[in-house]
Short mmCIF file of C-alpha atoms and ligand atoms in Angstrom, two decimals:
data_model
loop_
_atom_site.label_atom_id
_atom_site.label_comp_id
_atom_site.label_asym_id
_atom_site.label_seq_id
_atom_site.Cartn_x
_atom_site.Cartn_y
_atom_site.Cartn_z
CA UNK A 20 -16.06 -14.47 -10.94
CA UNK A 21 -12.94 -15.84 -9.22
CA UNK A 22 -10.45 -13.29 -8.01
CA UNK A 23 -7.02 -13.91 -6.53
CA UNK A 24 -5.89 -11.21 -4.08
CA UNK A 25 -2.23 -11.46 -3.12
CA UNK A 26 -1.04 -9.69 0.03
CA UNK A 27 -4.61 -9.84 1.33
CA UNK A 28 -3.46 -10.08 4.96
CA UNK A 29 -1.69 -6.73 4.72
CA UNK A 30 -2.99 -3.18 5.09
CA UNK A 31 -4.46 -2.31 1.68
CA UNK A 32 -4.97 -5.91 0.51
CA UNK A 33 -6.91 -6.63 3.73
CA UNK A 34 -9.10 -3.57 3.26
CA UNK A 35 -9.65 -4.59 -0.38
CA UNK A 36 -10.79 -8.07 0.65
CA UNK A 37 -13.29 -6.53 3.12
CA UNK A 38 -14.46 -4.14 0.38
CA UNK A 39 -14.90 -6.87 -2.24
CA UNK A 40 -16.74 -9.26 0.10
CA UNK A 41 -19.27 -6.50 0.73
CA UNK A 42 -19.45 -5.11 -2.83
CA UNK A 43 -19.44 -8.42 -4.73
CA UNK A 44 -20.86 -11.10 -2.40
CA UNK A 45 -21.16 -13.50 -5.36
CA UNK A 46 -17.40 -13.44 -6.13
CA UNK A 47 -15.08 -16.21 -5.03
CA UNK A 48 -12.13 -14.51 -3.31
CA UNK A 49 -8.88 -16.42 -3.05
CA UNK A 50 -6.26 -14.75 -0.83
CA UNK A 51 -2.57 -15.61 -1.16
CA UNK A 52 -0.24 -14.22 1.50
CA UNK A 53 3.14 -15.28 2.84
CA UNK A 54 2.29 -13.78 6.24
CA UNK A 55 5.54 -11.86 6.60
CA UNK A 56 5.91 -9.52 9.59
CA UNK A 57 3.37 -7.26 7.81
CA UNK A 58 0.72 -9.92 7.23
CA UNK A 59 -1.86 -10.51 9.93
CA UNK A 60 -4.65 -13.11 9.88
CA UNK A 61 -6.58 -11.01 12.40
CA UNK A 62 -7.14 -8.46 9.63
CA UNK A 63 -9.05 -11.14 7.71
CA UNK A 64 -10.91 -12.54 10.73
CA UNK A 65 -14.19 -10.64 10.06
CA UNK A 66 -14.41 -12.16 6.53
CA UNK A 67 -12.57 -15.44 6.97
CA UNK A 68 -15.60 -17.66 6.31
CA UNK A 69 -16.26 -15.82 3.03
CA UNK A 70 -12.83 -16.30 1.45
CA UNK A 71 -10.32 -19.03 0.66
CA UNK A 72 -6.85 -18.46 2.15
CA UNK A 73 -3.46 -19.83 1.08
CA UNK A 74 -0.27 -19.12 3.01
CA UNK A 75 2.26 -18.93 0.17
CA UNK A 76 5.11 -16.87 -1.23
CA UNK A 77 4.29 -15.22 -4.58
CA UNK A 78 7.87 -15.94 -5.68
CA UNK A 79 7.38 -19.70 -5.10
CA UNK A 80 6.61 -20.84 -8.65
CA UNK A 81 5.56 -24.39 -7.78
CA UNK A 82 3.19 -23.31 -5.04
CA UNK A 83 1.66 -20.45 -7.07
CA UNK A 84 1.07 -22.64 -10.12
CA UNK A 85 -0.58 -25.25 -7.85
CA UNK A 86 -2.95 -22.62 -6.44
CA UNK A 87 -3.81 -21.35 -9.93
CA UNK A 88 -4.36 -24.93 -11.15
CA UNK A 89 -6.75 -25.55 -8.24
CA UNK A 90 -8.68 -22.29 -8.63
CA UNK A 91 -8.43 -21.13 -12.27
CA UNK A 92 -8.92 -17.43 -11.38
CA UNK A 93 -10.46 -14.86 -13.75
CA UNK A 94 -8.76 -11.84 -12.15
CA UNK A 95 -5.51 -11.42 -10.19
CA UNK A 96 -4.86 -8.32 -8.08
CA UNK A 97 -1.29 -8.19 -6.82
CA UNK A 98 -0.90 -6.27 -3.56
CA UNK A 99 1.80 -8.57 -2.14
CA UNK A 100 5.01 -6.65 -1.63
CA UNK A 101 7.64 -5.53 0.77
CA UNK A 102 6.26 -2.04 1.26
CA UNK A 103 8.35 -0.06 3.77
CA UNK A 104 10.94 2.36 2.35
CA UNK A 105 13.04 2.40 5.57
CA UNK A 106 13.34 -1.39 5.55
CA UNK A 107 14.41 -1.31 1.88
CA UNK A 108 17.27 0.98 2.86
CA UNK A 109 18.35 -1.50 5.57
CA UNK A 110 17.98 -4.64 3.45
CA UNK A 111 17.08 -4.29 -0.25
CA UNK A 112 17.33 -7.97 -1.25
CA UNK A 113 13.93 -9.24 -0.18
CA UNK A 114 12.36 -6.24 -1.98
CA UNK A 115 13.82 -7.41 -5.27
CA UNK A 116 12.77 -11.03 -4.67
CA UNK A 117 9.17 -10.34 -3.69
CA UNK A 118 8.40 -7.20 -5.64
CA UNK A 119 10.04 -8.13 -8.93
CA UNK A 120 10.43 -11.92 -9.08
CA UNK A 121 7.12 -12.46 -7.29
CA UNK A 122 5.38 -10.32 -9.91
CA UNK A 123 6.99 -12.36 -12.67
CA UNK A 124 5.81 -15.66 -11.16
CA UNK A 125 2.25 -14.36 -10.80
CA UNK A 126 2.21 -13.18 -14.41
CA UNK A 127 3.61 -16.50 -15.66
CA UNK A 128 0.85 -18.32 -13.79
CA UNK A 129 -1.69 -15.82 -15.16
CA UNK A 130 -0.54 -16.57 -18.72
CA UNK A 131 -0.58 -20.31 -18.17
CA UNK A 132 -4.09 -20.36 -16.71
CA UNK A 133 -5.69 -17.77 -19.03
CA UNK A 134 -6.34 -15.05 -16.44
CA UNK A 135 -8.57 -12.38 -18.00
CA UNK A 136 -7.13 -9.47 -16.04
CA UNK A 137 -3.84 -9.15 -14.16
CA UNK A 138 -3.79 -5.99 -12.06
CA UNK A 139 -0.56 -4.66 -10.56
CA UNK A 140 -0.91 -2.44 -7.50
CA UNK A 141 1.89 0.06 -7.86
CA UNK A 142 2.80 3.34 -6.25
CA UNK A 143 3.35 7.03 -7.01
CA UNK A 144 6.89 6.53 -5.68
CA UNK A 145 7.91 5.18 -9.11
CA UNK A 146 7.81 8.80 -10.34
CA UNK A 147 10.43 9.93 -7.80
CA UNK A 148 9.63 13.23 -6.11
CA UNK A 149 8.52 16.79 -6.89
CA UNK A 150 10.07 20.01 -5.57
CA UNK A 151 8.51 21.55 -2.45
CA UNK A 152 8.29 24.99 -4.05
CA UNK A 153 6.33 23.98 -7.19
CA UNK A 154 2.75 23.35 -6.03
CA UNK A 155 1.69 23.52 -9.68
CA UNK A 156 3.50 20.24 -10.50
CA UNK A 157 1.79 16.83 -10.27
CA UNK A 158 2.52 13.24 -11.29
CA UNK A 159 0.58 12.24 -14.39
CA UNK A 160 0.70 8.82 -16.06
CA UNK A 161 3.24 10.33 -18.50
CA UNK A 162 5.68 11.47 -15.82
CA UNK A 163 8.95 9.58 -16.38
CA UNK A 164 9.90 6.78 -13.99
CA UNK A 165 12.66 8.13 -11.73
CA UNK A 166 13.13 6.22 -8.50
CA UNK A 167 14.86 7.07 -5.22
CA UNK A 168 14.83 4.06 -2.85
CA UNK A 169 15.39 0.33 -3.33
CA UNK A 170 11.65 -0.02 -2.60
CA UNK A 171 10.55 2.36 -5.36
CA UNK A 172 13.14 0.91 -7.76
CA UNK A 173 11.73 -2.58 -7.15
CA UNK A 174 8.15 -1.38 -7.73
CA UNK A 175 9.18 0.46 -10.92
CA UNK A 176 11.00 -2.66 -12.17
CA UNK A 177 7.83 -4.67 -11.60
CA UNK A 178 5.78 -2.09 -13.52
CA UNK A 179 8.15 -2.31 -16.49
CA UNK A 180 7.90 -6.09 -16.41
CA UNK A 181 4.10 -5.90 -16.35
CA UNK A 182 4.13 -3.64 -19.42
CA UNK A 183 6.58 -6.00 -21.14
CA UNK A 184 4.30 -9.01 -20.49
CA UNK A 185 1.45 -7.08 -22.06
CA UNK A 186 3.38 -6.08 -25.16
CA UNK A 187 5.29 -9.34 -25.65
CA UNK A 188 2.79 -11.98 -24.54
CA UNK A 189 -0.49 -10.06 -24.76
CA UNK A 190 -1.22 -10.56 -21.04
CA UNK A 191 -4.29 -8.40 -20.26
CA UNK A 192 -2.82 -6.12 -17.61
CA UNK A 193 -3.62 -2.88 -15.84
CA UNK A 194 -1.44 -0.93 -13.39
CA UNK A 195 -2.52 1.55 -10.72
CA UNK A 196 -0.17 4.01 -9.02
CA UNK A 197 -1.59 5.33 -5.80
CA UNK A 198 -0.46 7.93 -3.29
CA UNK A 199 -0.08 7.34 0.48
CA UNK A 200 -2.97 5.43 2.03
CA UNK A 201 -4.23 5.67 5.61
CA UNK A 202 -7.00 3.98 7.56
CA UNK A 203 -7.73 0.78 9.54
CA UNK A 204 -5.25 -2.13 9.74
CA UNK A 205 -2.24 0.05 8.80
CA UNK A 206 0.95 -1.53 10.15
CA UNK A 207 2.40 0.66 12.94
CA UNK A 208 5.81 1.08 11.29
CA UNK A 209 4.24 3.66 8.91
CA UNK A 210 3.88 7.38 9.75
CA UNK A 211 0.23 7.71 10.81
CA UNK A 212 -0.22 4.53 12.91
CA UNK A 213 3.28 4.91 14.39
CA UNK A 214 2.49 8.43 15.57
CA UNK A 215 -0.88 7.34 17.00
CA UNK A 216 0.69 4.41 18.90
CA UNK A 217 3.57 6.51 20.25
CA UNK A 218 1.33 9.40 21.27
CA UNK A 219 -0.98 7.04 23.15
CA UNK A 220 2.05 5.67 25.02
CA UNK A 221 3.43 9.20 25.64
CA UNK A 222 6.56 8.19 23.71
CA UNK A 223 8.58 10.59 21.49
CA UNK A 224 7.16 11.09 17.98
CA UNK A 225 10.16 10.72 15.62
CA UNK A 226 9.81 13.21 12.76
CA UNK A 227 12.43 12.83 10.01
CA UNK A 228 14.39 15.96 9.12
CA UNK A 229 12.27 19.07 9.61
CA UNK A 230 8.95 17.34 8.92
CA UNK A 231 8.42 19.40 5.76
CA UNK A 232 8.20 16.51 3.27
CA UNK A 233 4.78 16.31 1.66
CA UNK A 234 2.65 13.22 1.05
CA UNK A 235 -0.71 13.02 -0.77
CA UNK A 236 -3.00 11.10 1.61
CA UNK A 237 -5.90 8.92 0.45
CA UNK A 238 -8.32 7.03 2.68
CA UNK A 239 -7.77 3.32 2.00
CA UNK A 240 -11.39 2.57 1.06
CA UNK A 241 -11.13 5.12 -1.76
CA UNK A 242 -8.09 3.23 -3.10
CA UNK A 243 -10.14 0.01 -2.98
CA UNK A 244 -13.04 1.55 -4.93
CA UNK A 245 -10.60 2.79 -7.59
CA UNK A 246 -9.07 -0.67 -8.05
CA UNK A 247 -12.53 -2.24 -8.22
CA UNK A 248 -13.37 0.15 -11.08
CA UNK A 249 -10.08 -0.44 -12.90
CA UNK A 250 -10.30 -4.24 -12.86
CA UNK A 251 -13.82 -4.12 -14.25
CA UNK A 252 -13.82 -1.08 -16.55
CA UNK A 253 -10.18 -0.05 -16.99
CA UNK A 254 -8.56 -0.34 -20.41
CA UNK A 255 -6.11 -3.22 -20.83
CA UNK A 256 -2.49 -2.08 -21.04
CA UNK A 257 -3.18 1.21 -19.26
CA UNK A 258 -1.74 2.88 -16.16
CA UNK A 259 -4.08 4.78 -13.79
CA UNK A 260 -2.89 7.22 -11.14
CA UNK A 261 -4.98 7.27 -7.95
CA UNK A 262 -5.00 10.20 -5.53
CA UNK A 263 -7.34 12.75 -4.04
CA UNK A 264 -5.43 16.07 -3.96
CA UNK A 265 -4.76 15.78 -0.28
CA UNK A 266 -1.22 17.02 0.16
CA UNK A 267 0.00 17.55 3.70
CA UNK A 268 3.43 18.14 5.24
CA UNK A 269 4.41 15.40 7.70
CA UNK A 270 4.55 17.84 10.59
CA UNK A 271 0.93 18.86 9.92
CA UNK A 272 -0.15 15.21 10.17
CA UNK A 273 1.78 14.67 13.39
CA UNK A 274 0.34 17.80 15.02
CA UNK A 275 -3.17 16.85 13.90
CA UNK A 276 -2.83 13.41 15.55
CA UNK A 277 -1.59 15.00 18.78
CA UNK A 278 -4.51 17.43 18.71
CA UNK A 279 -7.06 14.64 18.16
CA UNK A 280 -5.58 12.61 21.01
CA UNK A 281 -5.23 15.61 23.34
CA UNK A 282 -1.46 15.07 23.66
CA UNK A 283 1.23 17.80 23.88
CA UNK A 284 3.42 18.87 20.93
CA UNK A 285 6.41 18.49 23.25
CA UNK A 286 6.28 14.77 22.29
CA UNK A 287 7.57 15.69 18.81
CA UNK A 288 11.26 14.79 18.36
CA UNK A 289 13.13 15.71 15.19
CA UNK A 290 15.44 12.85 14.19
CA UNK A 291 18.02 12.17 11.45
CA UNK A 292 16.41 12.29 8.03
CA UNK A 293 15.69 9.21 5.88
CA UNK A 294 18.44 8.60 3.28
CA UNK A 295 17.35 9.81 -0.18
CA UNK A 296 14.09 11.11 1.36
CA UNK A 297 11.58 12.05 -1.37
CA UNK A 298 10.41 15.64 -0.92
CA UNK A 299 6.89 15.75 -2.26
CA UNK A 300 4.37 13.40 -3.88
CA UNK A 301 1.26 14.76 -5.60
CA UNK A 302 -1.03 12.83 -7.92
CA UNK A 303 -3.02 14.19 -10.83
CA UNK A 304 -6.06 11.86 -10.89
CA UNK A 305 -7.65 13.40 -14.03
CA UNK A 306 -7.40 10.22 -16.12
CA UNK A 307 -9.18 7.89 -13.69
CA UNK A 308 -11.81 10.56 -13.06
CA UNK A 309 -12.48 11.26 -16.76
CA UNK A 310 -12.29 7.65 -18.00
CA UNK A 311 -13.82 5.72 -15.10
CA UNK A 312 -15.73 8.36 -13.14
CA UNK A 313 -13.76 7.70 -9.95
CA UNK A 314 -13.71 10.27 -7.16
CA UNK A 315 -12.59 9.81 -3.55
CA UNK A 316 -15.39 9.91 -0.98
CA UNK A 317 -13.56 10.56 2.29
CA UNK A 318 -12.22 14.03 3.09
CA UNK A 319 -8.98 14.06 5.04
CA UNK A 320 -10.51 15.76 8.09
CA UNK A 321 -13.09 12.96 8.38
CA UNK A 322 -10.71 10.15 7.43
CA UNK A 323 -8.12 11.04 10.05
CA UNK A 324 -10.78 11.16 12.78
CA UNK A 325 -12.13 7.76 11.66
CA UNK A 326 -8.58 6.38 11.64
CA UNK A 327 -7.64 7.66 15.09
CA UNK A 328 -10.93 6.27 16.46
CA UNK A 329 -10.25 2.91 14.82
CA UNK A 330 -6.87 2.67 16.58
CA UNK A 331 -8.51 3.66 19.88
CA UNK A 332 -11.19 1.00 19.44
CA UNK A 333 -8.91 -1.76 18.13
CA UNK A 334 -5.97 -1.72 20.51
CA UNK A 335 -5.99 -5.53 20.53
CA UNK A 336 -5.09 -5.57 16.83
CA UNK A 337 -2.05 -3.28 17.03
CA UNK A 338 -0.79 -3.71 20.60
CA UNK A 339 0.14 -7.32 19.81
CA UNK A 340 2.10 -6.11 16.78
CA UNK A 341 4.15 -3.51 18.63
CA UNK A 342 5.44 -6.08 21.08
CA UNK A 343 7.87 -8.88 20.16
CA UNK A 344 9.74 -8.64 16.86
CA UNK A 345 8.56 -5.08 16.25
CA UNK A 346 10.28 -3.89 19.45
CA UNK A 347 13.63 -5.06 18.03
CA UNK A 348 12.90 -3.31 14.72
CA UNK A 349 11.96 -0.11 16.53
CA UNK A 350 15.12 -0.14 18.64
CA UNK A 351 17.27 -0.73 15.55
CA UNK A 352 15.67 2.05 13.49
CA UNK A 353 15.04 4.68 16.15
CA UNK A 354 17.25 3.75 19.15
CA UNK A 355 20.21 5.86 18.09
CA UNK A 356 18.72 8.15 15.52
P1 LIG B 18 1.76 -4.18 3.70
O1 LIG B 18 3.22 -4.24 3.96
O2 LIG B 18 0.83 -3.70 4.77
O3 LIG B 18 1.23 -5.62 3.25
C1 LIG B 18 1.93 -6.43 2.36
C2 LIG B 18 1.32 -7.83 2.43
O4 LIG B 18 2.01 -8.64 1.47
C3 LIG B 18 1.49 -8.52 3.78
O5 LIG B 18 0.30 -9.17 4.14
C4 LIG B 18 2.62 -9.53 3.55
O6 LIG B 18 2.53 -10.68 4.37
C5 LIG B 18 2.40 -9.87 2.09
N1 LIG B 18 3.61 -10.35 1.44
C6 LIG B 18 4.85 -9.79 1.51
N2 LIG B 18 5.74 -10.54 0.79
C7 LIG B 18 5.02 -11.57 0.26
C8 LIG B 18 5.35 -12.66 -0.59
N3 LIG B 18 6.61 -12.85 -1.00
N4 LIG B 18 4.38 -13.51 -0.95
C9 LIG B 18 3.10 -13.34 -0.53
N5 LIG B 18 2.73 -12.34 0.28
C10 LIG B 18 3.68 -11.45 0.67
O7 LIG B 18 1.61 -3.30 2.39
P2 LIG B 18 0.47 -2.28 1.97
O8 LIG B 18 0.76 -0.95 2.53
O9 LIG B 18 -0.85 -2.90 2.21
O10 LIG B 18 0.73 -2.18 0.40
C11 LIG B 18 0.10 -3.10 -0.50
C12 LIG B 18 0.53 -2.77 -1.91
O11 LIG B 18 0.16 -1.45 -2.25
C13 LIG B 18 2.04 -2.85 -2.14
O12 LIG B 18 2.25 -3.40 -3.40
C14 LIG B 18 2.49 -1.40 -2.10
O13 LIG B 18 3.64 -1.23 -2.89
C15 LIG B 18 1.29 -0.70 -2.69
N6 LIG B 18 1.05 0.68 -2.26
C16 LIG B 18 0.99 1.01 -0.93
C17 LIG B 18 0.67 2.31 -0.54
C18 LIG B 18 0.56 2.70 0.92
O14 LIG B 18 0.39 3.88 1.22
N7 LIG B 18 0.64 1.77 1.87
C19 LIG B 18 0.42 3.27 -1.51
C20 LIG B 18 0.51 2.92 -2.87
C21 LIG B 18 0.80 1.62 -3.22
O1 LIG B 19 3.34 7.03 -1.76
C1 LIG B 19 3.00 5.70 -1.62
C2 LIG B 19 3.92 5.03 -0.63
O2 LIG B 19 3.56 5.50 0.65
C3 LIG B 19 3.82 3.50 -0.70
O3 LIG B 19 4.29 3.06 -1.95
C4 LIG B 19 4.64 2.86 0.43
O4 LIG B 19 4.44 1.45 0.43
C5 LIG B 19 4.17 3.43 1.75
O5 LIG B 19 4.93 2.89 2.81
C6 LIG B 19 4.27 4.96 1.74
O6 LIG B 19 5.65 5.37 1.68
P1 LIG B 19 6.21 6.61 2.55
O7 LIG B 19 7.66 6.46 2.67
O8 LIG B 19 5.66 7.89 2.04
O9 LIG B 19 5.45 6.29 3.95
P2 LIG B 19 5.94 6.32 5.48
O10 LIG B 19 4.71 6.15 6.32
O11 LIG B 19 7.09 5.43 5.71
O12 LIG B 19 6.44 7.82 5.64
C7 LIG B 19 5.58 8.93 5.35
C8 LIG B 19 6.39 10.20 5.57
O13 LIG B 19 6.66 10.33 6.98
C9 LIG B 19 7.75 10.19 4.89
O14 LIG B 19 8.06 11.48 4.44
C10 LIG B 19 8.73 9.80 6.01
C11 LIG B 19 8.06 10.37 7.25
N1 LIG B 19 8.28 9.61 8.51
C12 LIG B 19 8.01 8.29 8.51
C13 LIG B 19 8.19 7.54 9.66
C14 LIG B 19 7.92 6.05 9.66
C15 LIG B 19 8.71 10.27 9.66
O15 LIG B 19 8.92 11.50 9.66
N2 LIG B 19 8.90 9.52 10.79
C16 LIG B 19 8.68 8.17 10.84
O16 LIG B 19 8.90 7.56 11.92
#
């Protein structure tokens, strides 16, 4: 089996490559990644001799068709994306190019080369948000698309295009919509790794608004196992929500990290809220559980300890990232907030 993994040098794509190398040692894994600011070859270092790597932009038609011609993949899993909501508010354009046009190019190549399964890694953010005072409400696969940020609008557009390629051209597709992931190799611009890095440096922990927004956290390996099941056993043309009923307010997460690191809560600084900030995400994972037997394995209390320990043990990986270009980004986003 030959499987193309795009965005494999990023957070979830990287974890997926590690997962697949271990789970399916007989598979040929072909990673395509543009190596944007979020891509890091060091994430792939432990498995580099077991995969084939191409540095390429998924929106570059010529290059992508060349790679497909050379490799004739059976399965394509598209993780490659601009993924940070705050950056999409600053500069939406690249989100539309990569997340929508890149998806189109990958599906055109998949059609041309007879790919047997094209899987689109999407997000719960395409459903918009839920109220904070309705804990009985969850996103199901039938929840209408209703986006808030340029990031989520670009991901929703891609999902619609994927469904159109299935209906119009018969491309064998599946889509998964997952909640917030956490775990190793998470880029430090995102909530959990940012708070760990700042706490370790005794820097202020910037909490947006009052810290009451709720996210539904899933350990990254559980996301990988769900995708592995979907690409092998999922029904063509279907959408699967992925989440583990792990809703937490942001302030809870931040305090938990401080507690685990033995740092004072006085480091918490409330800053100006994100524009259009989604209130609450919560996934109903009934479909993937009933149809494919998927269940998450890692409880949040264990996963957060594993994650904090990973950042303590792998300072080399993230300390390089938070110097250089990231310092400029940080100053721009948080300097005057
Ligand atoms: P990430 O930002 O950590 O990694 C994205 C990767 O894609 C990077 O390696 C980057 O270099 C690569 N990339 C970006 N533009 C590219 C292009 N034009 N061509 C080729 N490669 C390109 O993102 P992530 O958090 O790992 O998210 C992966 C996917 O999962 C995304 O599609 C995202 O929308 C989705 N998702 C993420 C989460 C989450 O909590 N992080 C949850 C649900 C869904
Ligand atoms: O739900 C899935 C989505 O989760 C993915 O599709 C996105 O790619 C991924 O980035 C993530 O989006 P969020 O916007 O939820 O993640 P982020 O880590 O940016 O923020 C999580 C919450 O923490 C959110 O409510 C904003 C808040 N926050 C974030 C940062 C970076 C802060 O309070 N302070 C911060 O400095």
